Amino acid sequence: MLKARPHAATSFAEALNRVRAFQALDDESILPAARTSVLECGTRTPIAVVLLHGLTNHPGQFAQFAPLVFGRGHNVFVPRMPEHGDRDRMTTRLRALTAESLLDSATEAVDIACGLGERVCVMGISTSGLLCAYFAQYRADVARAIPVNPVFAVLQTSHALSFMLEKIVLAFPNVFLWWDPRVKGKQRPATAYPRFPTHALMQCLRIGDDVYAQSKRTPMASGSAYVVTSASDPAVSNVVTAEVVRSWASARPNVVETFEFSGLPPNHDVIDPDNPYARIEVVYPTLLQAIDATPATSLMRP
């Protein structure tokens, strides 16, 4: 089991101090658009929202979405995950990524949000959808978790087959693969990395493995979960995601909801406006409604 050590911010001022410490990790090697950002109104809001970007992307993935969330009256924190956002798209820094480093950073982001709002909603896509699922499984101070296209298993395989592939890949040398070998370095979004190291993806899958196993043993801890998938997603197994949802719902049927987009182009990243296959005019309204529907009660402190 992966272990996170939550240390929730207890005040708005403490949260802002910790935001500044998070932002201090962004040196000149990081793209300006990729740096950790916060949109806050100067005081705690009823809901604070954490937006977690996917593997090889960066906070710029939410450049259009985050202001929409803020405009609905929510403080918004968009952290840069470790080893992401380099000015050099062909950087090799992702070789150092681990499940533990991802989880540590995401945990700090949620801890910060506890000081930015009375309730916390966390949303993430793809590999960060797994981080959202982790918080749904383990954190009672998260009022709503919204995993979007989480990668519980790759390429529409079973969890058993994906898990076996993960172990095999981690046993071999770490190599870089293009997301799309047809376009290689011309892959959009134009500021995200066009390739990934095999071990980095498998490290992300370790987070999903933890949730997949634990969901069968213990009830989900968060206040609610809203799991979003796309029927046209070629990169993940929605069948395995549905297994996790069933496990959660079997113990707490009234707090787990799902939504599946139909009719979207075959595509995994449904959020980044620079993705030519994204249909944000269709996707964004649903995600905004899911955030706004964060339950009015949670297990957070008063």
PDB file of C-alpha atoms in Angstrom:
ATOM      1  CA  MET A   1       0.000   0.000   0.000  1.00  0.00           C
ATOM      2  CA  LEU A   2       1.238   3.497  -0.884  1.00  0.00           C
ATOM      3  CA  LYS A   3       1.290   5.775   2.137  1.00  0.00           C
ATOM      4  CA  ALA A   4       0.637   9.504   2.143  1.00  0.00           C
ATOM      5  CA  ARG A   5       1.033  11.684   5.220  1.00  0.00           C
ATOM      6  CA  PRO A   6      -1.657  14.388   5.107  1.00  0.00           C
ATOM      7  CA  HIS A   7      -1.075  17.618   6.991  1.00  0.00           C
ATOM      8  CA  ALA A   8      -4.057  19.822   6.170  1.00  0.00           C
ATOM      9  CA  ALA A   9      -3.724  23.599   6.336  1.00  0.00           C
ATOM     10  CA  THR A  10      -5.767  24.951   9.235  1.00  0.00           C
ATOM     11  CA  SER A  11      -6.198  28.540   8.019  1.00  0.00           C
ATOM     12  CA  PHE A  12      -6.368  30.579   4.833  1.00  0.00           C
ATOM     13  CA  ALA A  13      -3.111  32.350   5.711  1.00  0.00           C
ATOM     14  CA  GLU A  14      -1.279  29.063   6.237  1.00  0.00           C
ATOM     15  CA  ALA A  15      -2.634  27.786   2.933  1.00  0.00           C
ATOM     16  CA  LEU A  16      -1.284  30.819   1.070  1.00  0.00           C
ATOM     17  CA  ASN A  17       2.128  30.411   2.702  1.00  0.00           C
ATOM     18  CA  ARG A  18       2.213  26.811   1.536  1.00  0.00           C
ATOM     19  CA  VAL A  19       1.109  27.865  -1.954  1.00  0.00           C
ATOM     20  CA  ARG A  20       4.117  30.188  -2.105  1.00  0.00           C
ATOM     21  CA  ALA A  21       6.414  27.349  -1.031  1.00  0.00           C
ATOM     22  CA  PHE A  22       4.927  25.183  -3.780  1.00  0.00           C
ATOM     23  CA  GLN A  23       5.453  27.968  -6.318  1.00  0.00           C
ATOM     24  CA  ALA A  24       9.072  28.364  -5.211  1.00  0.00           C
ATOM     25  CA  LEU A  25       9.768  24.979  -6.821  1.00  0.00           C
ATOM     26  CA  ASP A  26       9.238  26.594 -10.241  1.00  0.00           C
ATOM     27  CA  ASP A  27      12.640  27.901 -11.346  1.00  0.00           C
ATOM     28  CA  GLU A  28      13.631  29.394 -14.704  1.00  0.00           C
ATOM     29  CA  SER A  29      13.709  25.955 -16.316  1.00  0.00           C
ATOM     30  CA  ILE A  30       9.909  25.816 -16.031  1.00  0.00           C
ATOM     31  CA  LEU A  31       7.658  27.334 -18.684  1.00  0.00           C
ATOM     32  CA  PRO A  32       5.705  30.343 -17.367  1.00  0.00           C
ATOM     33  CA  ALA A  33       2.443  28.699 -18.469  1.00  0.00           C
ATOM     34  CA  ALA A  34       3.435  25.523 -16.616  1.00  0.00           C
ATOM     35  CA  ARG A  35       3.996  27.047 -13.213  1.00  0.00           C
ATOM     36  CA  THR A  36       1.865  26.338 -10.157  1.00  0.00           C
ATOM     37  CA  SER A  37      -1.008  28.801  -9.979  1.00  0.00           C
ATOM     38  CA  VAL A  38      -3.701  29.812  -7.524  1.00  0.00           C
ATOM     39  CA  LEU A  39      -6.868  31.793  -8.138  1.00  0.00           C
ATOM     40  CA  GLU A  40      -8.176  33.079  -4.809  1.00  0.00           C
ATOM     41  CA  CYS A  41     -10.557  35.792  -3.695  1.00  0.00           C
ATOM     42  CA  GLY A  42      -8.775  36.766  -0.479  1.00  0.00           C
ATOM     43  CA  THR A  43     -10.682  34.556   1.903  1.00  0.00           C
ATOM     44  CA  ARG A  44     -11.904  30.990   2.295  1.00  0.00           C
ATOM     45  CA  THR A  45     -14.659  29.984  -0.094  1.00  0.00           C
ATOM     46  CA  PRO A  46     -17.318  27.320   0.523  1.00  0.00           C
ATOM     47  CA  ILE A  47     -15.532  25.057  -1.972  1.00  0.00           C
ATOM     48  CA  ALA A  48     -11.825  24.998  -2.832  1.00  0.00           C
ATOM     49  CA  VAL A  49     -10.927  23.123  -6.000  1.00  0.00           C
ATOM     50  CA  VAL A  50      -7.657  21.354  -6.817  1.00  0.00           C
ATOM     51  CA  LEU A  51      -7.028  20.680 -10.518  1.00  0.00           C
ATOM     52  CA  LEU A  52      -4.394  18.022 -11.280  1.00  0.00           C
ATOM     53  CA  HIS A  53      -2.861  17.762 -14.759  1.00  0.00           C
ATOM     54  CA  GLY A  54      -1.997  14.551 -16.557  1.00  0.00           C
ATOM     55  CA  LEU A  55       1.323  12.858 -17.306  1.00  0.00           C
ATOM     56  CA  THR A  56       3.684  14.966 -19.502  1.00  0.00           C
ATOM     57  CA  ASN A  57       1.284  17.932 -19.360  1.00  0.00           C
ATOM     58  CA  HIS A  58       1.328  20.807 -16.851  1.00  0.00           C
ATOM     59  CA  PRO A  59      -1.017  23.369 -15.211  1.00  0.00           C
ATOM     60  CA  GLY A  60      -1.506  25.040 -18.603  1.00  0.00           C
ATOM     61  CA  GLN A  61      -3.846  22.134 -19.346  1.00  0.00           C
ATOM     62  CA  PHE A  62      -6.400  24.056 -17.234  1.00  0.00           C
ATOM     63  CA  ALA A  63      -5.622  27.524 -18.644  1.00  0.00           C
ATOM     64  CA  GLN A  64      -9.204  28.016 -19.820  1.00  0.00           C
ATOM     65  CA  PHE A  65     -10.970  25.764 -17.332  1.00  0.00           C
ATOM     66  CA  ALA A  66      -9.532  27.130 -14.056  1.00  0.00           C
ATOM     67  CA  PRO A  67     -10.849  30.696 -14.584  1.00  0.00           C
ATOM     68  CA  LEU A  68     -14.307  29.255 -15.265  1.00  0.00           C
ATOM     69  CA  VAL A  69     -14.177  27.397 -11.939  1.00  0.00           C
ATOM     70  CA  PHE A  70     -12.961  30.535 -10.142  1.00  0.00           C
ATOM     71  CA  GLY A  71     -15.723  32.563 -11.768  1.00  0.00           C
ATOM     72  CA  ARG A  72     -18.277  30.324 -10.067  1.00  0.00           C
ATOM     73  CA  GLY A  73     -17.040  31.433  -6.643  1.00  0.00           C
ATOM     74  CA  HIS A  74     -14.462  28.745  -5.842  1.00  0.00           C
ATOM     75  CA  ASN A  75     -10.829  29.227  -4.862  1.00  0.00           C
ATOM     76  CA  VAL A  76      -8.725  27.185  -7.285  1.00  0.00           C
ATOM     77  CA  PHE A  77      -5.275  25.631  -6.867  1.00  0.00           C
ATOM     78  CA  VAL A  78      -3.476  24.208  -9.910  1.00  0.00           C
ATOM     79  CA  PRO A  79      -0.173  22.616  -8.846  1.00  0.00           C
ATOM     80  CA  ARG A  80       2.640  21.553 -11.141  1.00  0.00           C
ATOM     81  CA  MET A  81       3.397  17.892 -10.578  1.00  0.00           C
ATOM     82  CA  PRO A  82       7.074  16.814 -10.149  1.00  0.00           C
ATOM     83  CA  GLU A  83       9.337  16.764 -13.242  1.00  0.00           C
ATOM     84  CA  HIS A  84       6.737  18.434 -15.472  1.00  0.00           C
ATOM     85  CA  GLY A  85       6.653  21.765 -17.299  1.00  0.00           C
ATOM     86  CA  ASP A  86      10.258  21.961 -18.533  1.00  0.00           C
ATOM     87  CA  ARG A  87      10.965  24.534 -21.241  1.00  0.00           C
ATOM     88  CA  ASP A  88      12.675  21.740 -23.157  1.00  0.00           C
ATOM     89  CA  ARG A  89       9.933  19.471 -24.474  1.00  0.00           C
ATOM     90  CA  MET A  90      12.517  16.753 -25.045  1.00  0.00           C
ATOM     91  CA  THR A  91      13.752  16.783 -21.456  1.00  0.00           C
ATOM     92  CA  THR A  92      14.551  13.501 -19.752  1.00  0.00           C
ATOM     93  CA  ARG A  93      13.632  14.699 -16.259  1.00  0.00           C
ATOM     94  CA  LEU A  94      10.565  12.428 -16.124  1.00  0.00           C
ATOM     95  CA  ARG A  95      12.941   9.506 -15.670  1.00  0.00           C
ATOM     96  CA  ALA A  96      12.958  10.459 -11.970  1.00  0.00           C
ATOM     97  CA  LEU A  97       9.181  10.308 -11.508  1.00  0.00           C
ATOM     98  CA  THR A  98       7.830   7.867  -8.912  1.00  0.00           C
ATOM     99  CA  ALA A  99       4.398   7.067  -7.557  1.00  0.00           C
ATOM    100  CA  GLU A 100       5.576   8.341  -4.184  1.00  0.00           C
ATOM    101  CA  SER A 101       6.733  11.730  -5.502  1.00  0.00           C
ATOM    102  CA  LEU A 102       3.456  12.215  -7.365  1.00  0.00           C
ATOM    103  CA  LEU A 103       1.429  11.276  -4.327  1.00  0.00           C
ATOM    104  CA  ASP A 104       3.461  13.545  -2.040  1.00  0.00           C
ATOM    105  CA  SER A 105       2.901  16.576  -4.280  1.00  0.00           C
ATOM    106  CA  ALA A 106      -0.782  15.883  -4.807  1.00  0.00           C
ATOM    107  CA  THR A 107      -1.275  15.317  -1.069  1.00  0.00           C
ATOM    108  CA  GLU A 108       0.319  18.688  -0.330  1.00  0.00           C
ATOM    109  CA  ALA A 109      -2.025  20.287  -2.891  1.00  0.00           C
ATOM    110  CA  VAL A 110      -5.088  18.818  -1.174  1.00  0.00           C
ATOM    111  CA  ASP A 111      -3.707  19.811   2.235  1.00  0.00           C
ATOM    112  CA  ILE A 112      -3.375  23.392   0.964  1.00  0.00           C
ATOM    113  CA  ALA A 113      -6.931  23.351  -0.363  1.00  0.00           C
ATOM    114  CA  CYS A 114      -8.190  22.467   3.118  1.00  0.00           C
ATOM    115  CA  GLY A 115      -7.186  26.006   4.099  1.00  0.00           C
ATOM    116  CA  LEU A 116      -8.536  27.620   0.939  1.00  0.00           C
ATOM    117  CA  GLY A 117     -12.083  26.327   1.346  1.00  0.00           C
ATOM    118  CA  GLU A 118     -14.583  24.960   3.815  1.00  0.00           C
ATOM    119  CA  ARG A 119     -14.838  21.869   1.621  1.00  0.00           C
ATOM    120  CA  VAL A 120     -12.383  20.409  -0.896  1.00  0.00           C
ATOM    121  CA  CYS A 121     -13.087  19.154  -4.386  1.00  0.00           C
ATOM    122  CA  VAL A 122     -10.225  17.559  -6.314  1.00  0.00           C
ATOM    123  CA  MET A 123     -10.360  16.850 -10.046  1.00  0.00           C
ATOM    124  CA  GLY A 124      -7.687  15.236 -12.197  1.00  0.00           C
ATOM    125  CA  ILE A 125      -7.385  13.627 -15.586  1.00  0.00           C
ATOM    126  CA  SER A 126      -5.707  10.423 -16.744  1.00  0.00           C
ATOM    127  CA  THR A 127      -2.863   9.530 -14.377  1.00  0.00           C
ATOM    128  CA  SER A 128      -4.046  12.305 -12.063  1.00  0.00           C
ATOM    129  CA  GLY A 129      -7.472  10.720 -12.264  1.00  0.00           C
ATOM    130  CA  LEU A 130      -5.777   7.936 -10.316  1.00  0.00           C
ATOM    131  CA  LEU A 131      -4.614  10.474  -7.725  1.00  0.00           C
ATOM    132  CA  CYS A 132      -8.228  11.658  -7.385  1.00  0.00           C
ATOM    133  CA  ALA A 133      -9.321   8.055  -6.949  1.00  0.00           C
ATOM    134  CA  TYR A 134      -6.648   7.628  -4.269  1.00  0.00           C
ATOM    135  CA  PHE A 135      -8.050  10.604  -2.356  1.00  0.00           C
ATOM    136  CA  ALA A 136     -11.564   9.255  -2.802  1.00  0.00           C
ATOM    137  CA  GLN A 137     -10.436   5.967  -1.282  1.00  0.00           C
ATOM    138  CA  TYR A 138      -8.445   7.355   1.640  1.00  0.00           C
ATOM    139  CA  ARG A 139      -9.300  10.965   2.568  1.00  0.00           C
ATOM    140  CA  ALA A 140     -12.408  11.783   4.546  1.00  0.00           C
ATOM    141  CA  ASP A 141     -11.598  15.513   4.333  1.00  0.00           C
ATOM    142  CA  VAL A 142     -12.166  15.485   0.564  1.00  0.00           C
ATOM    143  CA  ALA A 143     -15.815  16.324  -0.019  1.00  0.00           C
ATOM    144  CA  ARG A 144     -15.759  15.339  -3.706  1.00  0.00           C
ATOM    145  CA  ALA A 145     -13.252  13.539  -5.936  1.00  0.00           C
ATOM    146  CA  ILE A 146     -13.705  13.764  -9.711  1.00  0.00           C
ATOM    147  CA  PRO A 147     -11.458  11.312 -11.583  1.00  0.00           C
ATOM    148  CA  VAL A 148     -11.603  11.996 -15.336  1.00  0.00           C
ATOM    149  CA  ASN A 149     -10.555   9.140 -17.656  1.00  0.00           C
ATOM    150  CA  PRO A 150      -8.509   7.425 -14.908  1.00  0.00           C
ATOM    151  CA  VAL A 151      -5.934   4.874 -16.095  1.00  0.00           C
ATOM    152  CA  PHE A 152      -6.720   1.838 -13.952  1.00  0.00           C
ATOM    153  CA  ALA A 153      -5.660  -0.314 -16.922  1.00  0.00           C
ATOM    154  CA  VAL A 154      -4.026   0.683 -20.205  1.00  0.00           C
ATOM    155  CA  LEU A 155      -5.307   0.205 -23.750  1.00  0.00           C
ATOM    156  CA  GLN A 156      -8.649  -1.353 -22.810  1.00  0.00           C
ATOM    157  CA  THR A 157      -6.989  -4.391 -21.227  1.00  0.00           C
ATOM    158  CA  SER A 158      -8.026  -6.175 -18.050  1.00  0.00           C
ATOM    159  CA  HIS A 159      -6.475  -5.092 -14.780  1.00  0.00           C
ATOM    160  CA  ALA A 160      -4.642  -8.418 -14.515  1.00  0.00           C
ATOM    161  CA  LEU A 161      -3.050  -7.994 -17.947  1.00  0.00           C
ATOM    162  CA  SER A 162      -2.210  -4.344 -17.353  1.00  0.00           C
ATOM    163  CA  PHE A 163      -0.670  -5.214 -13.971  1.00  0.00           C
ATOM    164  CA  MET A 164       1.452  -7.927 -15.597  1.00  0.00           C
ATOM    165  CA  LEU A 165       2.604  -5.470 -18.277  1.00  0.00           C
ATOM    166  CA  GLU A 166       3.506  -2.967 -15.566  1.00  0.00           C
ATOM    167  CA  LYS A 167       5.750  -5.461 -13.770  1.00  0.00           C
ATOM    168  CA  ILE A 168       7.455  -6.524 -17.010  1.00  0.00           C
ATOM    169  CA  VAL A 169       8.111  -2.958 -18.127  1.00  0.00           C
ATOM    170  CA  LEU A 170       9.557  -1.961 -14.741  1.00  0.00           C
ATOM    171  CA  ALA A 171      11.918  -4.942 -14.919  1.00  0.00           C
ATOM    172  CA  PHE A 172      13.407  -3.697 -18.196  1.00  0.00           C
ATOM    173  CA  PRO A 173      15.422  -0.520 -18.892  1.00  0.00           C
ATOM    174  CA  ASN A 174      13.575   2.773 -18.908  1.00  0.00           C
ATOM    175  CA  VAL A 175      13.020   3.942 -22.498  1.00  0.00           C
ATOM    176  CA  PHE A 176      11.203   6.900 -24.057  1.00  0.00           C
ATOM    177  CA  LEU A 177       8.218   6.380 -26.343  1.00  0.00           C
ATOM    178  CA  TRP A 178       6.338   8.908 -28.478  1.00  0.00           C
ATOM    179  CA  TRP A 179       2.723   9.475 -27.509  1.00  0.00           C
ATOM    180  CA  ASP A 180       1.995   9.479 -31.260  1.00  0.00           C
ATOM    181  CA  PRO A 181       4.784   8.003 -33.435  1.00  0.00           C
ATOM    182  CA  ARG A 182       3.108   9.473 -36.510  1.00  0.00           C
ATOM    183  CA  VAL A 183       3.735  13.091 -35.491  1.00  0.00           C
ATOM    184  CA  LYS A 184       6.508  12.615 -32.882  1.00  0.00           C
ATOM    185  CA  GLY A 185       7.717  16.030 -31.672  1.00  0.00           C
ATOM    186  CA  LYS A 186       4.829  17.834 -33.357  1.00  0.00           C
ATOM    187  CA  GLN A 187       2.403  16.311 -30.869  1.00  0.00           C
ATOM    188  CA  ARG A 188      -0.039  18.801 -29.380  1.00  0.00           C
ATOM    189  CA  PRO A 189      -0.481  20.401 -26.886  1.00  0.00           C
ATOM    190  CA  ALA A 190       2.523  22.302 -28.140  1.00  0.00           C
ATOM    191  CA  THR A 191       4.006  22.916 -24.684  1.00  0.00           C
ATOM    192  CA  ALA A 192       3.560  19.407 -23.238  1.00  0.00           C
ATOM    193  CA  TYR A 193       6.134  16.649 -23.600  1.00  0.00           C
ATOM    194  CA  PRO A 194       5.554  14.652 -26.812  1.00  0.00           C
ATOM    195  CA  ARG A 195       7.092  11.498 -25.332  1.00  0.00           C
ATOM    196  CA  PHE A 196       7.196   9.665 -22.019  1.00  0.00           C
ATOM    197  CA  PRO A 197       9.546   7.243 -20.237  1.00  0.00           C
ATOM    198  CA  THR A 198       8.009   3.799 -19.840  1.00  0.00           C
ATOM    199  CA  HIS A 199       8.816   3.638 -16.133  1.00  0.00           C
ATOM    200  CA  ALA A 200       7.020   6.945 -15.442  1.00  0.00           C
ATOM    201  CA  LEU A 201       3.747   5.615 -16.820  1.00  0.00           C
ATOM    202  CA  MET A 202       4.113   2.391 -14.854  1.00  0.00           C
ATOM    203  CA  GLN A 203       4.820   4.367 -11.672  1.00  0.00           C
ATOM    204  CA  CYS A 204       1.505   6.140 -12.177  1.00  0.00           C
ATOM    205  CA  LEU A 205      -0.248   2.798 -12.604  1.00  0.00           C
ATOM    206  CA  ARG A 206       1.019   1.754  -9.172  1.00  0.00           C
ATOM    207  CA  ILE A 207      -1.333   4.357  -7.671  1.00  0.00           C
ATOM    208  CA  GLY A 208      -4.247   2.809  -9.528  1.00  0.00           C
ATOM    209  CA  ASP A 209      -3.219  -0.666  -8.392  1.00  0.00           C
ATOM    210  CA  ASP A 210      -3.411   0.476  -4.782  1.00  0.00           C
ATOM    211  CA  VAL A 211      -6.909   1.902  -5.201  1.00  0.00           C
ATOM    212  CA  TYR A 212      -8.121  -1.089  -7.235  1.00  0.00           C
ATOM    213  CA  ALA A 213      -7.094  -3.495  -4.462  1.00  0.00           C
ATOM    214  CA  GLN A 214      -8.151  -1.359  -1.502  1.00  0.00           C
ATOM    215  CA  SER A 215     -11.567  -0.552  -2.965  1.00  0.00           C
ATOM    216  CA  LYS A 216     -12.419  -4.246  -2.635  1.00  0.00           C
ATOM    217  CA  ARG A 217     -11.443  -4.257   1.053  1.00  0.00           C
ATOM    218  CA  THR A 218     -12.618  -0.996   2.620  1.00  0.00           C
ATOM    219  CA  PRO A 219     -15.297   1.625   1.884  1.00  0.00           C
ATOM    220  CA  MET A 220     -14.378   4.802   0.075  1.00  0.00           C
ATOM    221  CA  ALA A 221     -13.533   7.510   2.618  1.00  0.00           C
ATOM    222  CA  SER A 222     -14.310  10.735   0.762  1.00  0.00           C
ATOM    223  CA  GLY A 223     -17.645  12.519   0.922  1.00  0.00           C
ATOM    224  CA  SER A 224     -18.491  11.643  -2.675  1.00  0.00           C
ATOM    225  CA  ALA A 225     -17.018  10.587  -6.004  1.00  0.00           C
ATOM    226  CA  TYR A 226     -18.061  11.581  -9.513  1.00  0.00           C
ATOM    227  CA  VAL A 227     -16.241   9.397 -12.039  1.00  0.00           C
ATOM    228  CA  VAL A 228     -16.091  10.686 -15.620  1.00  0.00           C
ATOM    229  CA  THR A 229     -15.200   8.548 -18.638  1.00  0.00           C
ATOM    230  CA  SER A 230     -15.449   8.782 -22.415  1.00  0.00           C
ATOM    231  CA  ALA A 231     -16.808   5.914 -24.494  1.00  0.00           C
ATOM    232  CA  SER A 232     -14.334   6.890 -27.230  1.00  0.00           C
ATOM    233  CA  ASP A 233     -11.205   6.823 -25.039  1.00  0.00           C
ATOM    234  CA  PRO A 234      -8.692   4.436 -26.676  1.00  0.00           C
ATOM    235  CA  ALA A 235      -6.046   4.719 -23.955  1.00  0.00           C
ATOM    236  CA  VAL A 236      -7.750   3.246 -20.886  1.00  0.00           C
ATOM    237  CA  SER A 237     -10.125   0.486 -19.835  1.00  0.00           C
ATOM    238  CA  ASN A 238     -13.483   1.873 -18.794  1.00  0.00           C
ATOM    239  CA  VAL A 239     -14.419  -1.690 -17.817  1.00  0.00           C
ATOM    240  CA  VAL A 240     -11.771  -1.704 -15.080  1.00  0.00           C
ATOM    241  CA  THR A 241     -12.809   1.783 -13.950  1.00  0.00           C
ATOM    242  CA  ALA A 242     -16.350   0.435 -13.632  1.00  0.00           C
ATOM    243  CA  GLU A 243     -15.037  -2.354 -11.384  1.00  0.00           C
ATOM    244  CA  VAL A 244     -13.654   0.233  -8.964  1.00  0.00           C
ATOM    245  CA  VAL A 245     -16.914   2.189  -9.084  1.00  0.00           C
ATOM    246  CA  ARG A 246     -18.903  -0.950  -8.269  1.00  0.00           C
ATOM    247  CA  SER A 247     -16.645  -1.685  -5.314  1.00  0.00           C
ATOM    248  CA  TRP A 248     -17.146   1.827  -3.963  1.00  0.00           C
ATOM    249  CA  ALA A 249     -20.879   1.807  -4.586  1.00  0.00           C
ATOM    250  CA  SER A 250     -21.390  -1.575  -2.945  1.00  0.00           C
ATOM    251  CA  ALA A 251     -20.418  -0.062   0.394  1.00  0.00           C
ATOM    252  CA  ARG A 252     -21.685   3.499  -0.113  1.00  0.00           C
ATOM    253  CA  PRO A 253     -24.214   3.485  -2.971  1.00  0.00           C
ATOM    254  CA  ASN A 254     -25.572   6.983  -2.453  1.00  0.00           C
ATOM    255  CA  VAL A 255     -22.325   8.922  -2.787  1.00  0.00           C
ATOM    256  CA  VAL A 256     -20.849   7.504  -6.005  1.00  0.00           C
ATOM    257  CA  GLU A 257     -21.931   8.872  -9.386  1.00  0.00           C
ATOM    258  CA  THR A 258     -20.686   8.272 -12.923  1.00  0.00           C
ATOM    259  CA  PHE A 259     -20.921  10.092 -16.231  1.00  0.00           C
ATOM    260  CA  GLU A 260     -19.804   8.810 -19.623  1.00  0.00           C
ATOM    261  CA  PHE A 261     -19.378  11.091 -22.628  1.00  0.00           C
ATOM    262  CA  SER A 262     -20.574   9.593 -25.861  1.00  0.00           C
ATOM    263  CA  GLY A 263     -19.918  10.839 -29.383  1.00  0.00           C
ATOM    264  CA  LEU A 264     -16.546  12.450 -28.657  1.00  0.00           C
ATOM    265  CA  PRO A 265     -13.665  11.839 -31.086  1.00  0.00           C
ATOM    266  CA  PRO A 266     -11.306   8.973 -30.155  1.00  0.00           C
ATOM    267  CA  ASN A 267      -9.160  10.862 -27.665  1.00  0.00           C
ATOM    268  CA  HIS A 268      -7.907  10.639 -24.087  1.00  0.00           C
ATOM    269  CA  ASP A 269      -7.232  14.261 -23.093  1.00  0.00           C
ATOM    270  CA  VAL A 270     -10.669  15.873 -23.084  1.00  0.00           C
ATOM    271  CA  ILE A 271      -9.590  18.979 -21.136  1.00  0.00           C
ATOM    272  CA  ASP A 272      -6.645  20.733 -22.829  1.00  0.00           C
ATOM    273  CA  PRO A 273      -7.940  23.386 -25.266  1.00  0.00           C
ATOM    274  CA  ASP A 274      -4.804  22.935 -27.403  1.00  0.00           C
ATOM    275  CA  ASN A 275      -5.655  19.296 -28.033  1.00  0.00           C
ATOM    276  CA  PRO A 276      -7.148  19.259 -31.550  1.00  0.00           C
ATOM    277  CA  TYR A 277      -9.543  16.439 -30.604  1.00  0.00           C
ATOM    278  CA  ALA A 278     -10.836  17.987 -27.392  1.00  0.00           C
ATOM    279  CA  ARG A 279     -14.421  19.225 -27.402  1.00  0.00           C
ATOM    280  CA  ILE A 280     -14.283  21.553 -24.445  1.00  0.00           C
ATOM    281  CA  GLU A 281     -17.630  23.129 -25.313  1.00  0.00           C
ATOM    282  CA  VAL A 282     -19.163  19.724 -24.549  1.00  0.00           C
ATOM    283  CA  VAL A 283     -16.919  18.606 -21.713  1.00  0.00           C
ATOM    284  CA  TYR A 284     -16.483  21.732 -19.608  1.00  0.00           C
ATOM    285  CA  PRO A 285     -20.163  22.278 -18.666  1.00  0.00           C
ATOM    286  CA  THR A 286     -20.420  18.738 -17.287  1.00  0.00           C
ATOM    287  CA  LEU A 287     -17.239  19.089 -15.237  1.00  0.00           C
ATOM    288  CA  LEU A 288     -18.293  22.480 -13.887  1.00  0.00           C
ATOM    289  CA  GLN A 289     -21.644  21.061 -12.793  1.00  0.00           C
ATOM    290  CA  ALA A 290     -19.870  18.174 -11.066  1.00  0.00           C
ATOM    291  CA  ILE A 291     -17.717  20.622  -9.107  1.00  0.00           C
ATOM    292  CA  ASP A 292     -20.669  22.838  -8.175  1.00  0.00           C
ATOM    293  CA  ALA A 293     -22.490  19.748  -6.883  1.00  0.00           C
ATOM    294  CA  THR A 294     -19.857  19.112  -4.226  1.00  0.00           C
ATOM    295  CA  PRO A 295     -21.888  18.005  -1.189  1.00  0.00           C
ATOM    296  CA  ALA A 296     -22.724  20.668   1.360  1.00  0.00           C
ATOM    297  CA  THR A 297     -21.600  18.384   4.151  1.00  0.00           C
ATOM    298  CA  SER A 298     -18.332  16.528   4.589  1.00  0.00           C
ATOM    299  CA  LEU A 299     -16.196  15.042   7.313  1.00  0.00           C
ATOM    300  CA  MET A 300     -13.888  18.078   7.416  1.00  0.00           C
ATOM    301  CA  ARG A 301     -13.413  19.999  10.606  1.00  0.00           C
ATOM    302  CA  PRO A 302     -15.839  22.917  11.246  1.00  0.00           C
TER     303      PRO A 302
END
